[in-house]
Short mmCIF file of C-alpha atoms in Angstrom, two decimals:
data_model
loop_
_atom_site.label_atom_id
_atom_site.label_comp_id
_atom_site.label_asym_id
_atom_site.label_seq_id
_atom_site.Cartn_x
_atom_site.Cartn_y
_atom_site.Cartn_z
CA UNK A 1 -1.95 -27.50 -7.59
CA UNK A 2 1.82 -27.32 -8.07
CA UNK A 3 3.59 -30.66 -8.04
CA UNK A 4 0.40 -32.69 -8.18
CA UNK A 5 0.47 -36.09 -9.82
CA UNK A 6 -1.77 -37.00 -12.73
CA UNK A 7 -3.94 -38.93 -10.32
CA UNK A 8 -4.34 -35.86 -8.08
CA UNK A 9 -5.29 -33.66 -11.05
CA UNK A 10 -7.86 -36.18 -12.23
CA UNK A 11 -9.31 -36.40 -8.71
CA UNK A 12 -9.57 -32.62 -8.55
CA UNK A 13 -11.30 -32.48 -11.94
CA UNK A 14 -13.83 -35.10 -10.87
CA UNK A 15 -14.47 -33.28 -7.59
CA UNK A 16 -15.19 -29.96 -9.35
CA UNK A 17 -17.37 -31.70 -11.94
CA UNK A 18 -19.48 -33.33 -9.23
CA UNK A 19 -19.70 -30.17 -7.14
CA UNK A 20 -20.79 -27.85 -9.95
CA UNK A 21 -23.03 -30.32 -11.76
CA UNK A 22 -24.71 -31.72 -8.67
CA UNK A 23 -28.51 -31.57 -9.02
CA UNK A 24 -28.99 -29.76 -5.71
CA UNK A 25 -28.06 -26.13 -6.11
CA UNK A 26 -24.79 -25.24 -4.34
CA UNK A 27 -24.37 -21.50 -3.82
CA UNK A 28 -20.94 -19.98 -4.47
CA UNK A 29 -19.44 -16.71 -3.32
CA UNK A 30 -16.14 -16.95 -5.21
CA UNK A 31 -14.79 -18.95 -8.17
CA UNK A 32 -11.03 -18.65 -8.72
CA UNK A 33 -8.89 -20.54 -11.24
CA UNK A 34 -5.29 -19.96 -12.32
CA UNK A 35 -3.03 -21.52 -14.88
CA UNK A 36 -0.89 -23.70 -12.59
CA UNK A 37 -1.98 -26.68 -14.66
CA UNK A 38 -2.97 -26.60 -18.32
CA UNK A 39 -6.75 -26.31 -18.26
CA UNK A 40 -6.66 -26.43 -22.06
CA UNK A 41 -5.22 -29.94 -22.04
CA UNK A 42 -7.48 -31.81 -24.49
CA UNK A 43 -6.38 -35.19 -23.13
CA UNK A 44 -7.94 -34.36 -19.77
CA UNK A 45 -11.04 -32.70 -21.20
CA UNK A 46 -11.36 -29.97 -18.56
CA UNK A 47 -14.75 -28.31 -18.89
CA UNK A 48 -13.54 -24.88 -17.81
CA UNK A 49 -16.19 -22.97 -19.75
CA UNK A 50 -18.88 -25.21 -18.26
CA UNK A 51 -17.40 -24.68 -14.80
CA UNK A 52 -17.64 -20.90 -15.23
CA UNK A 53 -21.26 -21.21 -16.45
CA UNK A 54 -22.15 -23.42 -13.50
CA UNK A 55 -20.64 -20.91 -11.07
CA UNK A 56 -22.57 -18.08 -12.72
CA UNK A 57 -25.82 -20.03 -12.46
CA UNK A 58 -25.21 -20.46 -8.73
CA UNK A 59 -25.13 -16.73 -8.05
CA UNK A 60 -21.37 -16.36 -7.73
CA UNK A 61 -20.28 -12.91 -6.53
CA UNK A 62 -16.59 -13.00 -7.43
CA UNK A 63 -14.79 -14.56 -10.40
CA UNK A 64 -10.98 -14.49 -10.62
CA UNK A 65 -9.44 -16.17 -13.68
CA UNK A 66 -5.78 -16.36 -14.76
CA UNK A 67 -5.73 -18.65 -17.82
CA UNK A 68 -4.01 -19.06 -21.16
CA UNK A 69 -6.30 -18.39 -24.13
CA UNK A 70 -8.89 -16.99 -21.77
CA UNK A 71 -10.70 -15.24 -24.62
CA UNK A 72 -11.55 -18.62 -26.14
CA UNK A 73 -12.95 -19.97 -22.87
CA UNK A 74 -15.11 -17.16 -21.53
CA UNK A 75 -18.82 -17.86 -21.99
CA UNK A 76 -21.08 -15.02 -23.14
CA UNK A 77 -23.11 -15.59 -19.96
CA UNK A 78 -20.26 -14.00 -17.98
CA UNK A 79 -21.12 -10.58 -19.41
CA UNK A 80 -24.81 -10.69 -18.45
CA UNK A 81 -24.49 -12.05 -14.90
CA UNK A 82 -26.38 -9.92 -12.37
CA UNK A 83 -24.89 -11.57 -9.29
CA UNK A 84 -21.27 -10.64 -10.08
CA UNK A 85 -19.74 -7.99 -7.79
CA UNK A 86 -16.04 -8.59 -8.56
CA UNK A 87 -14.50 -9.72 -11.85
CA UNK A 88 -10.73 -10.19 -12.28
CA UNK A 89 -9.33 -11.54 -15.54
CA UNK A 90 -5.70 -12.19 -16.50
CA UNK A 91 -5.69 -12.98 -20.21
CA UNK A 92 -2.11 -13.13 -21.53
CA UNK A 93 -2.20 -12.95 -25.32
CA UNK A 94 -6.00 -13.17 -25.47
CA UNK A 95 -8.51 -10.85 -27.05
CA UNK A 96 -11.54 -10.24 -24.86
CA UNK A 97 -14.72 -10.13 -26.94
CA UNK A 98 -17.43 -8.03 -25.30
CA UNK A 99 -20.91 -8.94 -26.59
CA UNK A 100 -23.34 -6.23 -27.61
CA UNK A 101 -25.84 -7.22 -24.89
CA UNK A 102 -23.31 -6.89 -22.06
CA UNK A 103 -24.92 -5.89 -18.76
CA UNK A 104 -23.24 -6.34 -15.37
CA UNK A 105 -25.70 -4.49 -13.20
CA UNK A 106 -24.12 -5.21 -9.80
CA UNK A 107 -20.43 -5.24 -10.72
CA UNK A 108 -18.37 -2.95 -8.47
CA UNK A 109 -14.80 -4.14 -9.12
CA UNK A 110 -13.37 -4.89 -12.57
CA UNK A 111 -9.69 -5.74 -13.04
CA UNK A 112 -8.31 -6.74 -16.45
CA UNK A 113 -4.66 -7.69 -16.86
CA UNK A 114 -2.67 -8.53 -20.02
CA UNK A 115 -5.82 -8.48 -22.14
CA UNK A 116 -6.32 -7.17 -25.67
CA UNK A 117 -9.31 -5.10 -26.81
CA UNK A 118 -10.52 -4.05 -30.24
CA UNK A 119 -12.58 -1.04 -31.30
CA UNK A 120 -14.98 0.38 -28.71
CA UNK A 121 -15.17 -2.77 -26.57
CA UNK A 122 -13.80 -0.96 -23.49
CA UNK A 123 -16.45 1.76 -23.69
CA UNK A 124 -19.21 -0.81 -24.32
CA UNK A 125 -18.14 -2.86 -21.30
CA UNK A 126 -17.80 0.02 -18.83
CA UNK A 127 -20.94 1.86 -19.89
CA UNK A 128 -22.96 -1.25 -19.01
CA UNK A 129 -21.54 -1.59 -15.50
CA UNK A 130 -23.84 0.91 -13.82
CA UNK A 131 -22.52 0.70 -10.24
CA UNK A 132 -18.82 0.20 -11.03
CA UNK A 133 -16.53 1.71 -8.38
CA UNK A 134 -13.07 0.17 -8.94
CA UNK A 135 -11.63 -0.27 -12.45
CA UNK A 136 -8.11 -1.36 -13.46
CA UNK A 137 -6.51 -2.06 -16.83
CA UNK A 138 -3.01 -3.41 -16.12
CA UNK A 139 -0.45 -4.18 -18.85
CA UNK A 140 -3.22 -4.46 -21.41
CA UNK A 141 -2.43 -4.43 -25.12
CA UNK A 142 -3.27 -1.15 -26.84
CA UNK A 143 -2.21 -2.18 -30.37
CA UNK A 144 -5.76 -2.11 -31.74
CA UNK A 145 -7.21 0.67 -29.61
CA UNK A 146 -8.64 3.82 -31.07
CA UNK A 147 -9.95 5.23 -27.82
CA UNK A 148 -10.01 4.47 -24.11
CA UNK A 149 -13.42 5.90 -23.28
CA UNK A 150 -14.47 5.72 -19.63
CA UNK A 151 -17.77 7.36 -18.76
CA UNK A 152 -18.92 6.36 -15.28
CA UNK A 153 -20.74 8.45 -12.66
CA UNK A 154 -20.19 5.75 -10.00
CA UNK A 155 -16.45 5.16 -10.51
CA UNK A 156 -14.24 5.96 -7.50
CA UNK A 157 -10.90 4.31 -8.33
CA UNK A 158 -9.24 4.04 -11.76
CA UNK A 159 -5.90 2.45 -12.72
CA UNK A 160 -4.64 2.60 -16.31
CA UNK A 161 -1.24 0.94 -16.57
CA UNK A 162 -0.18 0.45 -20.18
CA UNK A 163 3.51 -0.35 -19.60
CA UNK A 164 4.93 3.02 -20.72
CA UNK A 165 4.08 2.47 -24.37
CA UNK A 166 5.92 -0.82 -24.79
CA UNK A 167 3.02 -2.23 -26.81
CA UNK A 168 3.88 0.17 -29.65
CA UNK A 169 0.56 1.86 -30.50
CA UNK A 170 0.15 5.32 -29.02
CA UNK A 171 -2.22 6.71 -31.65
CA UNK A 172 -5.30 6.63 -29.44
CA UNK A 173 -7.01 9.05 -27.11
CA UNK A 174 -8.00 8.76 -23.47
CA UNK A 175 -11.44 10.10 -22.53
CA UNK A 176 -12.52 10.09 -18.89
CA UNK A 177 -15.72 11.48 -17.41
CA UNK A 178 -15.94 10.37 -13.78
CA UNK A 179 -17.43 12.97 -11.42
CA UNK A 180 -16.99 10.79 -8.30
CA UNK A 181 -13.45 9.57 -8.97
CA UNK A 182 -11.20 9.91 -5.91
CA UNK A 183 -8.09 7.94 -7.04
CA UNK A 184 -6.46 7.93 -10.48
CA UNK A 185 -3.29 6.08 -11.49
CA UNK A 186 -1.92 6.36 -15.01
CA UNK A 187 1.23 4.81 -16.53
CA UNK A 188 2.10 5.12 -20.22
CA UNK A 189 3.99 7.08 -22.80
CA UNK A 190 2.06 10.20 -23.74
CA UNK A 191 -0.64 9.28 -26.28
CA UNK A 192 -2.40 11.23 -29.03
CA UNK A 193 -4.82 13.11 -26.80
CA UNK A 194 -6.58 13.40 -23.44
CA UNK A 195 -10.01 14.66 -22.48
CA UNK A 196 -10.55 14.49 -18.72
CA UNK A 197 -13.73 16.13 -17.45
CA UNK A 198 -15.79 16.24 -14.25
CA UNK A 199 -12.97 15.11 -11.96
CA UNK A 200 -13.70 17.55 -9.15
CA UNK A 201 -13.83 14.81 -6.47
CA UNK A 202 -10.25 13.66 -7.15
CA UNK A 203 -8.20 13.21 -3.97
CA UNK A 204 -5.06 11.42 -5.17
CA UNK A 205 -3.41 10.95 -8.57
CA UNK A 206 -0.28 9.04 -9.57
CA UNK A 207 1.07 9.80 -13.06
CA UNK A 208 4.08 8.01 -14.55
CA UNK A 209 4.54 9.26 -18.09
CA UNK A 210 7.33 9.41 -20.62
CA UNK A 211 7.92 11.13 -23.95
CA UNK A 212 6.55 9.95 -27.28
CA UNK A 213 8.52 11.29 -30.24
CA UNK A 214 5.71 10.68 -32.75
CA UNK A 215 3.26 13.30 -31.43
CA UNK A 216 3.13 16.80 -29.95
CA UNK A 217 4.03 15.47 -26.54
CA UNK A 218 3.98 18.76 -24.63
CA UNK A 219 0.46 19.65 -25.72
CA UNK A 220 -1.00 16.21 -24.96
CA UNK A 221 0.75 15.93 -21.59
CA UNK A 222 -0.44 19.41 -20.63
CA UNK A 223 -4.05 18.43 -21.44
CA UNK A 224 -3.61 15.37 -19.23
CA UNK A 225 -2.48 17.27 -16.18
CA UNK A 226 -4.99 20.08 -16.74
CA UNK A 227 -7.72 17.48 -16.33
CA UNK A 228 -6.68 16.68 -12.74
CA UNK A 229 -6.46 20.27 -11.51
CA UNK A 230 -8.73 19.53 -8.51
CA UNK A 231 -6.43 16.87 -7.03
CA UNK A 232 -5.25 17.15 -3.41
CA UNK A 233 -2.28 14.75 -3.58
CA UNK A 234 -0.19 14.29 -6.75
CA UNK A 235 2.69 11.91 -7.47
CA UNK A 236 4.35 12.72 -10.78
CA UNK A 237 7.13 10.76 -12.50
CA UNK A 238 8.50 11.92 -15.85
CA UNK A 239 11.62 11.47 -17.95
CA UNK A 240 11.75 15.09 -19.10
CA UNK A 241 10.08 18.47 -18.57
CA UNK A 242 7.22 16.90 -20.43
CA UNK A 243 4.57 19.58 -20.16
CA UNK A 244 4.60 23.34 -20.40
CA UNK A 245 4.50 24.95 -16.97
CA UNK A 246 3.34 28.16 -18.64
CA UNK A 247 0.07 26.43 -19.58
CA UNK A 248 -0.59 24.66 -16.31
CA UNK A 249 -3.69 25.48 -14.27
CA UNK A 250 -3.55 26.61 -10.68
CA UNK A 251 -3.85 23.59 -8.37
CA UNK A 252 -5.79 25.32 -5.60
CA UNK A 253 -6.49 22.05 -3.73
CA UNK A 254 -3.02 20.52 -4.00
CA UNK A 255 -1.44 20.06 -0.57
CA UNK A 256 0.90 17.09 -1.28
CA UNK A 257 3.25 16.83 -4.24
CA UNK A 258 5.80 14.12 -5.01
CA UNK A 259 8.10 14.40 -7.99
CA UNK A 260 10.29 11.54 -9.21
CA UNK A 261 12.06 10.50 -12.36
CA UNK A 262 15.22 11.49 -14.18
CA UNK A 263 17.04 14.71 -13.62
CA UNK A 264 17.20 16.96 -16.67
CA UNK A 265 18.79 20.23 -17.66
CA UNK A 266 16.85 23.11 -16.14
CA UNK A 267 14.94 21.01 -13.62
CA UNK A 268 15.36 23.63 -10.90
CA UNK A 269 13.56 26.26 -12.98
CA UNK A 270 10.87 23.79 -14.03
CA UNK A 271 10.21 22.71 -10.43
CA UNK A 272 9.95 26.24 -9.06
CA UNK A 273 7.60 27.19 -11.91
CA UNK A 274 5.43 24.21 -11.00
CA UNK A 275 5.40 25.26 -7.34
CA UNK A 276 3.99 28.60 -8.46
CA UNK A 277 0.94 26.62 -9.63
CA UNK A 278 0.41 25.06 -6.17
CA UNK A 279 -0.15 28.03 -3.84
CA UNK A 280 -1.45 25.94 -0.92
CA UNK A 281 1.13 23.14 -0.98
CA UNK A 282 2.07 21.79 2.47
CA UNK A 283 4.19 18.70 1.74
CA UNK A 284 6.87 18.27 -0.94
CA UNK A 285 8.67 14.99 -1.69
CA UNK A 286 11.54 15.03 -4.20
CA UNK A 287 13.04 11.81 -5.53
CA UNK A 288 15.22 12.50 -8.57
CA UNK A 289 18.93 12.92 -9.30
CA UNK A 290 20.14 16.50 -9.40
CA UNK A 291 23.10 16.98 -11.70
CA UNK A 292 26.12 18.92 -10.53
CA UNK A 293 25.98 22.43 -11.88
CA UNK A 294 22.30 23.21 -11.27
CA UNK A 295 21.96 26.84 -10.26
CA UNK A 296 19.49 27.17 -7.43
CA UNK A 297 21.10 30.37 -6.15
CA UNK A 298 20.76 32.14 -9.49
CA UNK A 299 17.11 31.38 -10.23
CA UNK A 300 15.60 34.43 -12.01
CA UNK A 301 12.16 33.59 -10.61
CA UNK A 302 10.29 35.01 -7.65
CA UNK A 303 9.74 32.69 -4.72
CA UNK A 304 6.49 30.65 -4.96
CA UNK A 305 3.84 31.71 -2.47
CA UNK A 306 3.51 28.17 -1.09
CA UNK A 307 7.08 28.47 0.24
CA UNK A 308 6.30 31.73 1.95
CA UNK A 309 3.04 30.73 3.60
CA UNK A 310 2.15 27.02 3.56
CA UNK A 311 4.97 24.51 2.96
CA UNK A 312 5.61 22.66 6.24
CA UNK A 313 7.49 19.50 5.25
CA UNK A 314 10.06 18.61 2.58
CA UNK A 315 11.49 15.14 2.03
CA UNK A 316 14.46 14.64 -0.29
CA UNK A 317 15.31 11.09 -1.30
CA UNK A 318 18.46 9.84 -3.07
CA UNK A 319 20.40 12.77 -1.62
CA UNK A 320 23.95 13.38 -2.91
CA UNK A 321 26.41 15.98 -1.68
CA UNK A 322 26.00 18.51 -4.52
CA UNK A 323 22.27 18.77 -3.72
CA UNK A 324 23.14 20.95 -0.74
CA UNK A 325 22.48 24.02 -2.91
CA UNK A 326 18.89 22.88 -3.45
CA UNK A 327 18.48 22.34 0.29
CA UNK A 328 19.86 25.82 0.90
CA UNK A 329 17.27 27.30 -1.48
CA UNK A 330 14.39 25.69 0.41
CA UNK A 331 15.75 26.58 3.86
CA UNK A 332 16.19 30.21 2.80
CA UNK A 333 12.73 30.55 1.25
CA UNK A 334 10.36 28.12 3.02
CA UNK A 335 9.34 30.49 5.79
CA UNK A 336 7.02 28.16 7.74
CA UNK A 337 8.98 24.93 7.19
CA UNK A 338 8.76 22.57 10.16
CA UNK A 339 10.43 19.35 8.97
CA UNK A 340 13.19 18.64 6.47
CA UNK A 341 13.80 14.92 5.90
CA UNK A 342 16.88 13.88 3.96
CA UNK A 343 17.53 10.28 2.91
CA UNK A 344 21.23 9.69 2.29
CA UNK A 345 21.16 6.11 1.07
CA UNK A 346 24.38 5.41 -0.81
CA UNK A 347 26.50 8.00 1.01
CA UNK A 348 29.47 6.89 3.06
CA UNK A 349 29.69 7.64 6.78
CA UNK A 350 32.19 10.40 6.04
CA UNK A 351 29.93 11.97 3.40
CA UNK A 352 26.90 11.80 5.69
CA UNK A 353 28.86 13.53 8.47
CA UNK A 354 29.94 16.24 6.04
CA UNK A 355 26.36 16.80 4.89
CA UNK A 356 25.21 17.03 8.52
CA UNK A 357 27.79 19.72 9.25
CA UNK A 358 26.77 21.68 6.16
CA UNK A 359 23.13 21.56 7.18
CA UNK A 360 23.98 22.76 10.69
CA UNK A 361 25.76 25.75 9.19
CA UNK A 362 22.71 26.53 7.06
CA UNK A 363 20.42 26.33 10.08
CA UNK A 364 22.41 28.92 12.01
CA UNK A 365 21.10 31.60 9.67
CA UNK A 366 17.68 30.00 9.23
CA UNK A 367 14.47 29.88 11.24
CA UNK A 368 13.61 26.94 13.46
CA UNK A 369 13.27 23.71 11.51
CA UNK A 370 13.70 20.05 12.44
CA UNK A 371 16.14 18.28 10.12
CA UNK A 372 16.05 14.49 10.02
CA UNK A 373 18.85 12.62 8.22
CA UNK A 374 18.09 8.97 7.46
#
């Protein structure tokens, strides 16, 4: 609807009015509306709430709304519609009011973006979606939250992206009980507490967390990662050594691990201690800056068993020349390593050639391993 004249907008409004209010029932599969034009323009008298009700009465399966002041427009009927399978709401600056009689019996996908919730509205909404499989809260406002409580035996995919604590309130707890969850993505500063239970089906997790000075960050973060101990593939991004490796569980199922974020003092010790908790790891991807002066050769720690028996591939991104000591550590200790992939983006041709020569020297005293420099 971009660039439409007033006449075009009026024609569109009249068309939708006739279509949705036509006496003969017109079935709908999908109703989608975004805020390209101002649907709240009182001069045009758009009946957006009536349009949504009409779509619901026609057995619509998918509703996708991106509107200003969405919380003022949504009809209560939306939360008791049995035909809905997919519901996507973008509600910038709006508070979503969830009625007490909410029941979305066939809803499988729920995506809420830029919305605000109060009290236990999240728990009330999710607990009345009995076949929900895919749930996402993206950039939602946590200012008034006390608890993010997600109890769902049917849930398979969960995304919680709270913008790394930019909303200000971190004095809430996250409670998740999802025995069939296979994918979990979480982005936020560390909050007051975490209780994650029954996550034994988890295949892949992506955690992007940062410190919160107002709480016992190490304890909370450690509880978070303890809850995903059954995961097979983990991507972890942190700004510091944010949890205590001494209190980590053993990740018996973990075969893929990616670590990214900022380099910090002592990262080499922290990383090797983490690898001790992943005895069956096969693939390691490292994407963080290593400061000059890290002491990989002087680590007072025994070699993790995954390096001795299982680790087959290592990929190092953002490689710089002083990281050669880290590469040397892995080549010396990863006894079954098959592939070493090094990404040298940012290095000059001369620096890349120097790194290649250094790696060739390391390989002369190492076992067979394919090194790929990109």
